[in-house]
């Protein structure tokens, strides 16, 4: 709870300080100054919204409140749209997409899968310098789609790997960076839900009529 409170307080403090500065000095600030401060407030509010959404989603997942709503969707379109939207947050960062031979449609929960992919992609952005590229590759492998995200960031130490999907766990080299330690745990839960649904469907199909 102390970790969560600290992570929520940081963007709130930024918003508070910038808003007070605008109120006190609005008549002495140039248009560019106001625009710059407004952008910082906007980015801090996005960070706050992201934290709250992650906490709420993890709470629902822990209580068994996340259920799949599967439908058909185009995986190529989904991946490209998410990369485009994430890339708009850091226009100077290169994004290298390599998407080949994906099926026109797959069945899954596109909203939950988008959330999982955004978590992975935003981690790659957060833990790597803003001028370093991020590579996204997607391939069909037998009966699944493999999506790979590669960044040139701080990485994960070998001793931390076994604990990476545990809730609230944070690597030793990420202690001073913003984060709750819930994102990867939530993404893992979403992917496990899809895997369990696929296994259950396969078992039903194999049962004698």
Short mmCIF file of N, CA and C in Angstrom, two decimals, residues 26-205:
data_model
loop_
_atom_site.label_atom_id
_atom_site.label_comp_id
_atom_site.label_asym_id
_atom_site.label_seq_id
_atom_site.Cartn_x
_atom_site.Cartn_y
_atom_site.Cartn_z
N UNK A 26 -0.18 33.25 -14.44
CA UNK A 26 -0.81 33.17 -15.76
C UNK A 26 -0.65 34.45 -16.57
N UNK A 27 -0.70 35.61 -15.90
CA UNK A 27 -0.62 36.88 -16.62
C UNK A 27 0.80 37.21 -17.07
N UNK A 28 1.79 36.48 -16.55
CA UNK A 28 3.18 36.76 -16.91
C UNK A 28 3.79 35.67 -17.79
N UNK A 29 3.03 34.64 -18.09
CA UNK A 29 3.55 33.53 -18.89
C UNK A 29 3.22 33.72 -20.37
N UNK A 30 4.15 33.30 -21.22
CA UNK A 30 3.89 33.35 -22.65
C UNK A 30 3.00 32.17 -23.06
N UNK A 31 2.50 32.22 -24.28
CA UNK A 31 1.66 31.14 -24.78
C UNK A 31 2.42 29.82 -24.78
N UNK A 32 3.70 29.86 -25.17
CA UNK A 32 4.51 28.63 -25.18
C UNK A 32 4.71 28.08 -23.78
N UNK A 33 4.90 28.98 -22.79
CA UNK A 33 5.05 28.52 -21.40
C UNK A 33 3.78 27.82 -20.93
N UNK A 34 2.64 28.42 -21.22
CA UNK A 34 1.36 27.84 -20.79
C UNK A 34 1.14 26.50 -21.47
N UNK A 35 1.46 26.46 -22.78
CA UNK A 35 1.29 25.21 -23.52
C UNK A 35 2.21 24.11 -22.95
N UNK A 36 3.45 24.47 -22.62
CA UNK A 36 4.39 23.49 -22.07
C UNK A 36 3.93 22.95 -20.73
N UNK A 37 3.45 23.85 -19.87
CA UNK A 37 2.98 23.40 -18.55
C UNK A 37 1.71 22.57 -18.67
N UNK A 38 0.83 22.98 -19.60
CA UNK A 38 -0.40 22.22 -19.81
C UNK A 38 -0.09 20.80 -20.30
N UNK A 39 0.93 20.67 -21.16
CA UNK A 39 1.32 19.35 -21.65
C UNK A 39 1.85 18.49 -20.50
N UNK A 40 2.61 19.08 -19.59
CA UNK A 40 3.12 18.33 -18.44
C UNK A 40 1.98 17.88 -17.54
N UNK A 41 0.98 18.75 -17.35
CA UNK A 41 -0.19 18.36 -16.56
C UNK A 41 -0.92 17.21 -17.23
N UNK A 42 -1.06 17.32 -18.56
CA UNK A 42 -1.75 16.26 -19.31
C UNK A 42 -1.02 14.94 -19.18
N UNK A 43 0.31 14.94 -19.30
CA UNK A 43 1.08 13.70 -19.21
C UNK A 43 1.01 13.12 -17.80
N UNK A 44 1.03 13.98 -16.79
CA UNK A 44 0.92 13.50 -15.41
C UNK A 44 -0.46 12.89 -15.17
N UNK A 45 -1.50 13.48 -15.76
CA UNK A 45 -2.84 12.94 -15.60
C UNK A 45 -2.97 11.59 -16.30
N UNK A 46 -2.29 11.44 -17.46
CA UNK A 46 -2.29 10.15 -18.14
C UNK A 46 -1.62 9.08 -17.27
N UNK A 47 -0.52 9.45 -16.64
CA UNK A 47 0.18 8.52 -15.76
C UNK A 47 -0.72 8.12 -14.58
N UNK A 48 -1.42 9.08 -14.03
CA UNK A 48 -2.32 8.80 -12.91
C UNK A 48 -3.45 7.88 -13.35
N UNK A 49 -4.02 8.16 -14.52
CA UNK A 49 -5.09 7.32 -15.05
C UNK A 49 -4.59 5.90 -15.30
N UNK A 50 -3.37 5.78 -15.82
CA UNK A 50 -2.78 4.45 -16.07
C UNK A 50 -2.61 3.67 -14.76
N UNK A 51 -2.13 4.35 -13.73
CA UNK A 51 -1.94 3.69 -12.44
C UNK A 51 -3.26 3.20 -11.86
N UNK A 52 -4.27 4.07 -11.90
CA UNK A 52 -5.57 3.71 -11.33
C UNK A 52 -6.18 2.55 -12.11
N UNK A 53 -6.09 2.59 -13.43
CA UNK A 53 -6.65 1.51 -14.25
C UNK A 53 -5.93 0.19 -13.98
N UNK A 54 -4.60 0.23 -13.81
CA UNK A 54 -3.86 -1.00 -13.52
C UNK A 54 -4.26 -1.57 -12.18
N UNK A 55 -4.39 -0.72 -11.17
CA UNK A 55 -4.78 -1.17 -9.83
C UNK A 55 -6.18 -1.77 -9.85
N UNK A 56 -7.12 -1.10 -10.53
CA UNK A 56 -8.50 -1.59 -10.60
C UNK A 56 -8.56 -2.92 -11.36
N UNK A 57 -7.82 -3.01 -12.46
CA UNK A 57 -7.82 -4.24 -13.25
C UNK A 57 -7.23 -5.39 -12.45
N UNK A 58 -6.14 -5.13 -11.73
CA UNK A 58 -5.52 -6.18 -10.93
C UNK A 58 -6.47 -6.63 -9.82
N UNK A 59 -7.19 -5.66 -9.21
CA UNK A 59 -8.15 -6.01 -8.16
C UNK A 59 -9.24 -6.93 -8.71
N UNK A 60 -9.75 -6.60 -9.91
CA UNK A 60 -10.77 -7.45 -10.52
C UNK A 60 -10.20 -8.83 -10.84
N UNK A 61 -8.97 -8.87 -11.35
CA UNK A 61 -8.35 -10.16 -11.68
C UNK A 61 -8.17 -11.01 -10.44
N UNK A 62 -7.73 -10.40 -9.35
CA UNK A 62 -7.50 -11.15 -8.11
C UNK A 62 -8.81 -11.72 -7.55
N UNK A 63 -9.91 -11.01 -7.79
CA UNK A 63 -11.21 -11.45 -7.28
C UNK A 63 -11.94 -12.34 -8.28
N UNK A 64 -11.27 -12.69 -9.38
CA UNK A 64 -11.92 -13.50 -10.39
C UNK A 64 -12.96 -12.73 -11.19
N UNK A 65 -12.84 -11.42 -11.19
CA UNK A 65 -13.84 -10.58 -11.85
C UNK A 65 -13.55 -10.29 -13.31
N UNK A 66 -12.43 -10.77 -13.83
CA UNK A 66 -12.14 -10.58 -15.25
C UNK A 66 -12.57 -11.82 -16.01
N UNK A 67 -13.51 -11.66 -16.92
CA UNK A 67 -13.98 -12.77 -17.73
C UNK A 67 -13.79 -12.40 -19.20
N UNK A 68 -13.59 -13.41 -20.02
CA UNK A 68 -13.38 -13.19 -21.44
C UNK A 68 -14.69 -12.90 -22.16
N UNK A 69 -14.64 -11.95 -23.07
CA UNK A 69 -15.75 -11.69 -23.99
C UNK A 69 -15.19 -11.88 -25.40
N UNK A 70 -15.06 -13.12 -25.85
CA UNK A 70 -14.38 -13.37 -27.13
C UNK A 70 -15.20 -12.92 -28.33
N UNK A 71 -14.49 -12.47 -29.33
CA UNK A 71 -15.10 -12.10 -30.61
C UNK A 71 -14.01 -12.21 -31.68
N UNK A 72 -14.42 -12.15 -32.93
CA UNK A 72 -13.46 -12.17 -34.02
C UNK A 72 -12.86 -10.78 -34.20
N UNK A 73 -11.55 -10.73 -34.42
CA UNK A 73 -10.90 -9.45 -34.73
C UNK A 73 -9.65 -9.71 -35.55
N UNK A 74 -9.20 -8.66 -36.21
CA UNK A 74 -8.01 -8.75 -37.05
C UNK A 74 -6.77 -8.44 -36.21
N UNK A 75 -5.88 -9.41 -35.99
CA UNK A 75 -4.73 -9.17 -35.11
C UNK A 75 -3.74 -8.16 -35.69
N UNK A 76 -3.58 -8.14 -37.01
CA UNK A 76 -2.67 -7.19 -37.65
C UNK A 76 -3.13 -5.76 -37.37
N UNK A 77 -4.43 -5.50 -37.55
CA UNK A 77 -4.97 -4.16 -37.30
C UNK A 77 -4.78 -3.76 -35.85
N UNK A 78 -5.03 -4.70 -34.93
CA UNK A 78 -4.92 -4.40 -33.50
C UNK A 78 -3.49 -4.02 -33.13
N UNK A 79 -2.52 -4.81 -33.58
CA UNK A 79 -1.12 -4.55 -33.24
C UNK A 79 -0.66 -3.21 -33.80
N UNK A 80 -1.00 -2.95 -35.06
CA UNK A 80 -0.56 -1.69 -35.68
C UNK A 80 -1.20 -0.48 -35.01
N UNK A 81 -2.47 -0.59 -34.65
CA UNK A 81 -3.13 0.55 -33.99
C UNK A 81 -2.51 0.84 -32.63
N UNK A 82 -2.25 -0.21 -31.85
CA UNK A 82 -1.66 0.00 -30.53
C UNK A 82 -0.27 0.62 -30.66
N UNK A 83 0.53 0.13 -31.59
CA UNK A 83 1.87 0.69 -31.79
C UNK A 83 1.79 2.15 -32.21
N UNK A 84 0.83 2.47 -33.07
CA UNK A 84 0.67 3.85 -33.52
C UNK A 84 0.28 4.76 -32.35
N UNK A 85 -0.66 4.31 -31.53
CA UNK A 85 -1.12 5.12 -30.40
C UNK A 85 -0.02 5.29 -29.35
N UNK A 86 0.71 4.23 -29.07
CA UNK A 86 1.81 4.34 -28.11
C UNK A 86 2.93 5.21 -28.67
N UNK A 87 3.19 5.07 -29.97
CA UNK A 87 4.23 5.87 -30.60
C UNK A 87 3.91 7.35 -30.58
N UNK A 88 2.63 7.71 -30.62
CA UNK A 88 2.24 9.13 -30.57
C UNK A 88 2.62 9.78 -29.25
N UNK A 89 2.79 8.96 -28.20
CA UNK A 89 3.19 9.52 -26.91
C UNK A 89 4.66 9.92 -26.89
N UNK A 90 5.47 9.29 -27.76
CA UNK A 90 6.89 9.62 -27.86
C UNK A 90 7.24 9.72 -29.35
N UNK A 91 6.89 10.82 -29.99
CA UNK A 91 7.04 10.92 -31.45
C UNK A 91 8.48 10.74 -31.94
N UNK A 92 9.47 11.02 -31.08
CA UNK A 92 10.86 10.91 -31.51
C UNK A 92 11.41 9.48 -31.47
N UNK A 93 10.67 8.58 -30.84
CA UNK A 93 11.18 7.22 -30.69
C UNK A 93 10.87 6.39 -31.94
N UNK A 94 11.86 5.69 -32.50
CA UNK A 94 11.60 4.84 -33.67
C UNK A 94 10.88 3.55 -33.25
N UNK A 95 9.86 3.20 -34.02
CA UNK A 95 9.17 1.93 -33.86
C UNK A 95 9.39 1.11 -35.13
N UNK A 96 9.91 -0.10 -34.98
CA UNK A 96 10.15 -0.97 -36.12
C UNK A 96 9.19 -2.15 -36.07
N UNK A 97 8.23 -2.17 -36.98
CA UNK A 97 7.24 -3.24 -37.02
C UNK A 97 7.60 -4.27 -38.09
N UNK A 98 7.50 -5.54 -37.73
CA UNK A 98 7.74 -6.64 -38.67
C UNK A 98 6.62 -7.66 -38.45
N UNK A 99 5.53 -7.47 -39.18
CA UNK A 99 4.34 -8.31 -39.01
C UNK A 99 4.12 -9.08 -40.32
N UNK A 100 4.11 -10.40 -40.22
CA UNK A 100 4.03 -11.21 -41.44
C UNK A 100 3.05 -12.37 -41.28
N UNK A 101 2.23 -12.54 -42.31
CA UNK A 101 1.41 -13.75 -42.48
C UNK A 101 0.49 -14.05 -41.30
N UNK A 102 -0.08 -13.01 -40.70
CA UNK A 102 -1.06 -13.25 -39.64
C UNK A 102 -2.41 -13.58 -40.28
N UNK A 103 -3.22 -14.37 -39.60
CA UNK A 103 -4.56 -14.67 -40.15
C UNK A 103 -5.42 -13.40 -40.18
N UNK A 104 -6.40 -13.42 -41.06
CA UNK A 104 -7.29 -12.25 -41.17
C UNK A 104 -8.09 -12.04 -39.89
N UNK A 105 -8.47 -13.15 -39.25
CA UNK A 105 -9.26 -13.04 -38.02
C UNK A 105 -8.84 -14.12 -37.03
N UNK A 106 -8.85 -13.76 -35.76
CA UNK A 106 -8.69 -14.74 -34.68
C UNK A 106 -9.81 -14.48 -33.68
N UNK A 107 -10.01 -15.43 -32.77
CA UNK A 107 -11.04 -15.28 -31.75
C UNK A 107 -10.36 -15.08 -30.40
N UNK A 108 -10.73 -14.02 -29.72
CA UNK A 108 -10.19 -13.71 -28.41
C UNK A 108 -10.90 -12.48 -27.88
N UNK A 109 -10.48 -12.03 -26.73
CA UNK A 109 -11.04 -10.80 -26.17
C UNK A 109 -10.13 -9.64 -26.58
N UNK A 110 -10.51 -8.87 -27.60
CA UNK A 110 -9.60 -7.83 -28.10
C UNK A 110 -9.30 -6.74 -27.09
N UNK A 111 -10.23 -6.45 -26.19
CA UNK A 111 -10.01 -5.40 -25.21
C UNK A 111 -8.95 -5.83 -24.19
N UNK A 112 -9.08 -7.07 -23.70
CA UNK A 112 -8.11 -7.57 -22.72
C UNK A 112 -6.74 -7.78 -23.37
N UNK A 113 -6.73 -8.32 -24.58
CA UNK A 113 -5.45 -8.53 -25.26
C UNK A 113 -4.77 -7.20 -25.57
N UNK A 114 -5.55 -6.20 -25.89
CA UNK A 114 -4.97 -4.87 -26.09
C UNK A 114 -4.34 -4.36 -24.80
N UNK A 115 -5.03 -4.57 -23.67
CA UNK A 115 -4.48 -4.13 -22.39
C UNK A 115 -3.16 -4.82 -22.09
N UNK A 116 -3.09 -6.13 -22.35
CA UNK A 116 -1.86 -6.88 -22.09
C UNK A 116 -0.72 -6.38 -22.98
N UNK A 117 -1.02 -6.14 -24.26
CA UNK A 117 0.01 -5.69 -25.19
C UNK A 117 0.48 -4.29 -24.84
N UNK A 118 -0.44 -3.42 -24.43
CA UNK A 118 -0.06 -2.07 -24.03
C UNK A 118 0.86 -2.10 -22.82
N UNK A 119 0.59 -3.00 -21.88
CA UNK A 119 1.45 -3.13 -20.70
C UNK A 119 2.88 -3.48 -21.12
N UNK A 120 3.01 -4.47 -22.00
CA UNK A 120 4.34 -4.89 -22.44
C UNK A 120 5.04 -3.77 -23.21
N UNK A 121 4.31 -3.13 -24.10
CA UNK A 121 4.90 -2.09 -24.94
C UNK A 121 5.27 -0.85 -24.13
N UNK A 122 4.41 -0.46 -23.20
CA UNK A 122 4.71 0.71 -22.37
C UNK A 122 5.89 0.44 -21.44
N UNK A 123 6.06 -0.82 -21.01
CA UNK A 123 7.25 -1.17 -20.22
C UNK A 123 8.51 -1.00 -21.05
N UNK A 124 8.46 -1.45 -22.30
CA UNK A 124 9.62 -1.30 -23.18
C UNK A 124 9.97 0.17 -23.36
N UNK A 125 8.97 1.03 -23.43
CA UNK A 125 9.21 2.46 -23.59
C UNK A 125 9.73 3.07 -22.28
N UNK A 126 9.13 2.66 -21.18
CA UNK A 126 9.48 3.27 -19.89
C UNK A 126 10.90 2.93 -19.46
N UNK A 127 11.35 1.71 -19.76
CA UNK A 127 12.64 1.26 -19.27
C UNK A 127 13.75 1.34 -20.32
N UNK A 128 13.55 2.13 -21.36
CA UNK A 128 14.61 2.35 -22.34
C UNK A 128 14.66 3.83 -22.69
N UNK A 129 15.83 4.33 -23.09
CA UNK A 129 15.96 5.76 -23.43
C UNK A 129 15.00 6.14 -24.56
N UNK A 130 14.47 7.38 -24.53
CA UNK A 130 13.44 7.78 -25.50
C UNK A 130 13.91 7.85 -26.94
N UNK A 131 15.24 7.84 -27.17
CA UNK A 131 15.72 7.89 -28.55
C UNK A 131 16.07 6.50 -29.09
N UNK A 132 15.88 5.47 -28.27
CA UNK A 132 16.24 4.12 -28.69
C UNK A 132 15.03 3.42 -29.32
N UNK A 133 15.27 2.62 -30.38
CA UNK A 133 14.15 1.99 -31.10
C UNK A 133 13.53 0.84 -30.30
N UNK A 134 12.28 0.56 -30.65
CA UNK A 134 11.58 -0.61 -30.12
C UNK A 134 11.13 -1.44 -31.31
N UNK A 135 11.45 -2.72 -31.26
CA UNK A 135 11.08 -3.62 -32.35
C UNK A 135 9.90 -4.50 -31.96
N UNK A 136 8.93 -4.59 -32.84
CA UNK A 136 7.75 -5.43 -32.62
C UNK A 136 7.62 -6.38 -33.79
N UNK A 137 7.68 -7.68 -33.51
CA UNK A 137 7.53 -8.69 -34.56
C UNK A 137 6.35 -9.59 -34.22
N UNK A 138 5.61 -10.00 -35.23
CA UNK A 138 4.47 -10.91 -35.02
C UNK A 138 4.48 -11.97 -36.11
N UNK A 139 4.36 -13.23 -35.70
CA UNK A 139 4.39 -14.36 -36.62
C UNK A 139 3.34 -15.40 -36.19
N UNK A 140 2.86 -16.15 -37.16
CA UNK A 140 2.02 -17.30 -36.86
C UNK A 140 2.93 -18.52 -36.69
N UNK A 141 2.76 -19.21 -35.57
CA UNK A 141 3.54 -20.42 -35.29
C UNK A 141 2.57 -21.55 -34.94
N UNK A 142 2.36 -22.45 -35.88
CA UNK A 142 1.42 -23.56 -35.72
C UNK A 142 0.05 -23.02 -35.34
N UNK A 143 -0.42 -23.26 -34.11
CA UNK A 143 -1.77 -22.84 -33.75
C UNK A 143 -1.77 -21.61 -32.84
N UNK A 144 -0.74 -20.79 -32.93
CA UNK A 144 -0.70 -19.59 -32.09
C UNK A 144 -0.02 -18.45 -32.83
N UNK A 145 -0.17 -17.26 -32.27
CA UNK A 145 0.52 -16.08 -32.77
C UNK A 145 1.55 -15.67 -31.72
N UNK A 146 2.79 -15.51 -32.14
CA UNK A 146 3.84 -15.07 -31.23
C UNK A 146 4.17 -13.61 -31.54
N UNK A 147 4.06 -12.77 -30.52
CA UNK A 147 4.41 -11.35 -30.63
C UNK A 147 5.65 -11.11 -29.77
N UNK A 148 6.67 -10.54 -30.38
CA UNK A 148 7.94 -10.28 -29.68
C UNK A 148 8.19 -8.78 -29.64
N UNK A 149 8.50 -8.28 -28.45
CA UNK A 149 8.84 -6.86 -28.26
C UNK A 149 10.29 -6.79 -27.78
N UNK A 150 11.12 -6.05 -28.51
CA UNK A 150 12.55 -5.93 -28.19
C UNK A 150 12.89 -4.46 -27.97
N UNK A 151 13.53 -4.18 -26.85
CA UNK A 151 13.97 -2.80 -26.59
C UNK A 151 15.44 -2.80 -26.22
N UNK A 152 16.01 -1.62 -26.11
CA UNK A 152 17.42 -1.46 -25.72
C UNK A 152 17.48 -0.75 -24.37
N UNK A 153 16.74 -1.31 -23.42
CA UNK A 153 16.63 -0.68 -22.11
C UNK A 153 17.51 -1.32 -21.06
N UNK A 154 17.07 -1.19 -19.80
CA UNK A 154 17.90 -1.62 -18.68
C UNK A 154 17.89 -3.14 -18.51
N UNK A 155 16.92 -3.83 -19.12
CA UNK A 155 16.89 -5.28 -19.04
C UNK A 155 16.45 -5.80 -17.68
N UNK A 156 16.48 -7.11 -17.53
CA UNK A 156 16.09 -7.78 -16.28
C UNK A 156 17.21 -8.72 -15.89
N UNK A 157 17.65 -8.62 -14.66
CA UNK A 157 18.74 -9.48 -14.21
C UNK A 157 18.25 -10.92 -14.10
N UNK A 158 19.17 -11.85 -14.27
CA UNK A 158 18.81 -13.28 -14.25
C UNK A 158 18.19 -13.68 -12.91
N UNK A 159 18.65 -13.09 -11.83
CA UNK A 159 18.12 -13.48 -10.52
C UNK A 159 16.69 -12.99 -10.31
N UNK A 160 16.28 -11.95 -11.08
CA UNK A 160 14.92 -11.42 -10.93
C UNK A 160 13.91 -12.14 -11.81
N UNK A 161 14.36 -12.86 -12.84
CA UNK A 161 13.45 -13.47 -13.81
C UNK A 161 12.40 -14.39 -13.18
N UNK A 162 12.76 -15.24 -12.20
CA UNK A 162 11.74 -16.15 -11.65
C UNK A 162 10.58 -15.43 -10.96
N UNK A 163 10.78 -14.17 -10.58
CA UNK A 163 9.77 -13.46 -9.79
C UNK A 163 9.04 -12.39 -10.61
N UNK A 164 9.34 -12.31 -11.89
CA UNK A 164 8.90 -11.18 -12.70
C UNK A 164 7.39 -11.06 -12.78
N UNK A 165 6.66 -12.19 -12.76
CA UNK A 165 5.21 -12.14 -12.90
C UNK A 165 4.49 -12.06 -11.56
N UNK A 166 5.24 -12.00 -10.46
CA UNK A 166 4.60 -11.88 -9.16
C UNK A 166 4.08 -10.46 -8.94
N UNK A 167 2.87 -10.30 -8.40
CA UNK A 167 2.35 -8.96 -8.16
C UNK A 167 3.22 -8.18 -7.18
N UNK A 168 3.42 -6.91 -7.48
CA UNK A 168 4.18 -5.95 -6.67
C UNK A 168 5.69 -6.16 -6.74
N UNK A 169 6.14 -7.19 -7.48
CA UNK A 169 7.59 -7.38 -7.57
C UNK A 169 8.18 -6.38 -8.56
N UNK A 170 9.33 -5.81 -8.18
CA UNK A 170 10.05 -4.90 -9.06
C UNK A 170 11.52 -5.27 -9.04
N UNK A 171 12.15 -5.28 -10.22
CA UNK A 171 13.55 -5.63 -10.32
C UNK A 171 14.43 -4.64 -9.57
N UNK A 172 15.61 -5.10 -9.17
CA UNK A 172 16.52 -4.25 -8.40
C UNK A 172 16.92 -3.01 -9.18
N UNK A 173 17.02 -3.14 -10.50
CA UNK A 173 17.46 -1.98 -11.29
C UNK A 173 16.31 -1.05 -11.66
N UNK A 174 15.08 -1.35 -11.19
CA UNK A 174 13.93 -0.51 -11.51
C UNK A 174 13.33 0.15 -10.29
N UNK A 175 14.00 0.02 -9.14
CA UNK A 175 13.44 0.54 -7.89
C UNK A 175 13.20 2.04 -7.93
N UNK A 176 14.04 2.78 -8.65
CA UNK A 176 13.93 4.24 -8.67
C UNK A 176 13.10 4.76 -9.84
N UNK A 177 12.50 3.86 -10.59
CA UNK A 177 11.66 4.25 -11.72
C UNK A 177 10.19 4.06 -11.35
N UNK A 178 9.28 4.85 -11.92
CA UNK A 178 7.87 4.74 -11.56
C UNK A 178 7.29 3.40 -11.96
N UNK A 179 6.38 2.88 -11.14
CA UNK A 179 5.75 1.61 -11.45
C UNK A 179 5.19 0.97 -10.19
N UNK A 180 4.18 0.11 -10.35
CA UNK A 180 3.54 -0.54 -9.22
C UNK A 180 3.96 -2.00 -9.07
N UNK A 181 4.55 -2.59 -10.11
CA UNK A 181 4.85 -4.01 -10.07
C UNK A 181 3.62 -4.87 -10.33
N UNK A 182 2.55 -4.27 -10.88
CA UNK A 182 1.32 -5.02 -11.15
C UNK A 182 1.12 -5.31 -12.63
N UNK A 183 1.76 -4.53 -13.51
CA UNK A 183 1.47 -4.61 -14.93
C UNK A 183 1.72 -5.99 -15.52
N UNK A 184 2.92 -6.52 -15.34
CA UNK A 184 3.25 -7.82 -15.94
C UNK A 184 2.41 -8.94 -15.34
N UNK A 185 2.10 -8.83 -14.05
CA UNK A 185 1.25 -9.83 -13.41
C UNK A 185 -0.14 -9.82 -14.05
N UNK A 186 -0.66 -8.62 -14.33
CA UNK A 186 -1.97 -8.51 -14.97
C UNK A 186 -1.93 -9.04 -16.40
N UNK A 187 -0.89 -8.68 -17.15
CA UNK A 187 -0.75 -9.17 -18.53
C UNK A 187 -0.68 -10.70 -18.55
N UNK A 188 0.07 -11.27 -17.63
CA UNK A 188 0.21 -12.73 -17.53
C UNK A 188 -1.14 -13.37 -17.24
N UNK A 189 -1.91 -12.75 -16.36
CA UNK A 189 -3.24 -13.28 -16.01
C UNK A 189 -4.15 -13.28 -17.25
N UNK A 190 -4.11 -12.20 -18.03
CA UNK A 190 -4.94 -12.11 -19.24
C UNK A 190 -4.57 -13.20 -20.24
N UNK A 191 -3.26 -13.41 -20.44
CA UNK A 191 -2.83 -14.44 -21.39
C UNK A 191 -3.18 -15.84 -20.88
N UNK A 192 -3.06 -16.05 -19.57
CA UNK A 192 -3.44 -17.35 -19.01
C UNK A 192 -4.92 -17.62 -19.20
N UNK A 193 -5.76 -16.59 -19.05
CA UNK A 193 -7.20 -16.75 -19.27
C UNK A 193 -7.48 -17.23 -20.69
N UNK A 194 -6.77 -16.64 -21.66
CA UNK A 194 -6.97 -17.07 -23.05
C UNK A 194 -6.47 -18.50 -23.26
N UNK A 195 -5.35 -18.83 -22.64
CA UNK A 195 -4.84 -20.19 -22.77
C UNK A 195 -5.78 -21.22 -22.17
N UNK A 196 -6.34 -20.91 -20.99
CA UNK A 196 -7.26 -21.83 -20.34
C UNK A 196 -8.55 -21.99 -21.15
N UNK A 197 -9.00 -20.88 -21.76
CA UNK A 197 -10.21 -20.95 -22.59
C UNK A 197 -9.97 -21.83 -23.80
N UNK A 198 -8.77 -21.72 -24.41
CA UNK A 198 -8.45 -22.53 -25.59
C UNK A 198 -8.38 -24.01 -25.21
N UNK A 199 -7.75 -24.32 -24.06
CA UNK A 199 -7.64 -25.72 -23.61
C UNK A 199 -9.02 -26.29 -23.34
N UNK A 200 -9.88 -25.49 -22.68
CA UNK A 200 -11.22 -25.96 -22.38
C UNK A 200 -12.01 -26.24 -23.66
N UNK A 201 -11.87 -25.36 -24.65
CA UNK A 201 -12.56 -25.55 -25.93
C UNK A 201 -12.05 -26.81 -26.63
N UNK A 202 -10.72 -27.03 -26.58
CA UNK A 202 -10.14 -28.21 -27.23
C UNK A 202 -10.64 -29.50 -26.56
N UNK A 203 -10.76 -29.48 -25.24
CA UNK A 203 -11.24 -30.66 -24.53
C UNK A 203 -12.69 -30.96 -24.91
N UNK A 204 -13.52 -29.92 -24.99
CA UNK A 204 -14.91 -30.12 -25.35
C UNK A 204 -15.03 -30.69 -26.78
N UNK A 205 -14.16 -30.18 -27.67
CA UNK A 205 -14.21 -30.66 -29.04
C UNK A 205 -13.78 -32.12 -29.13
#
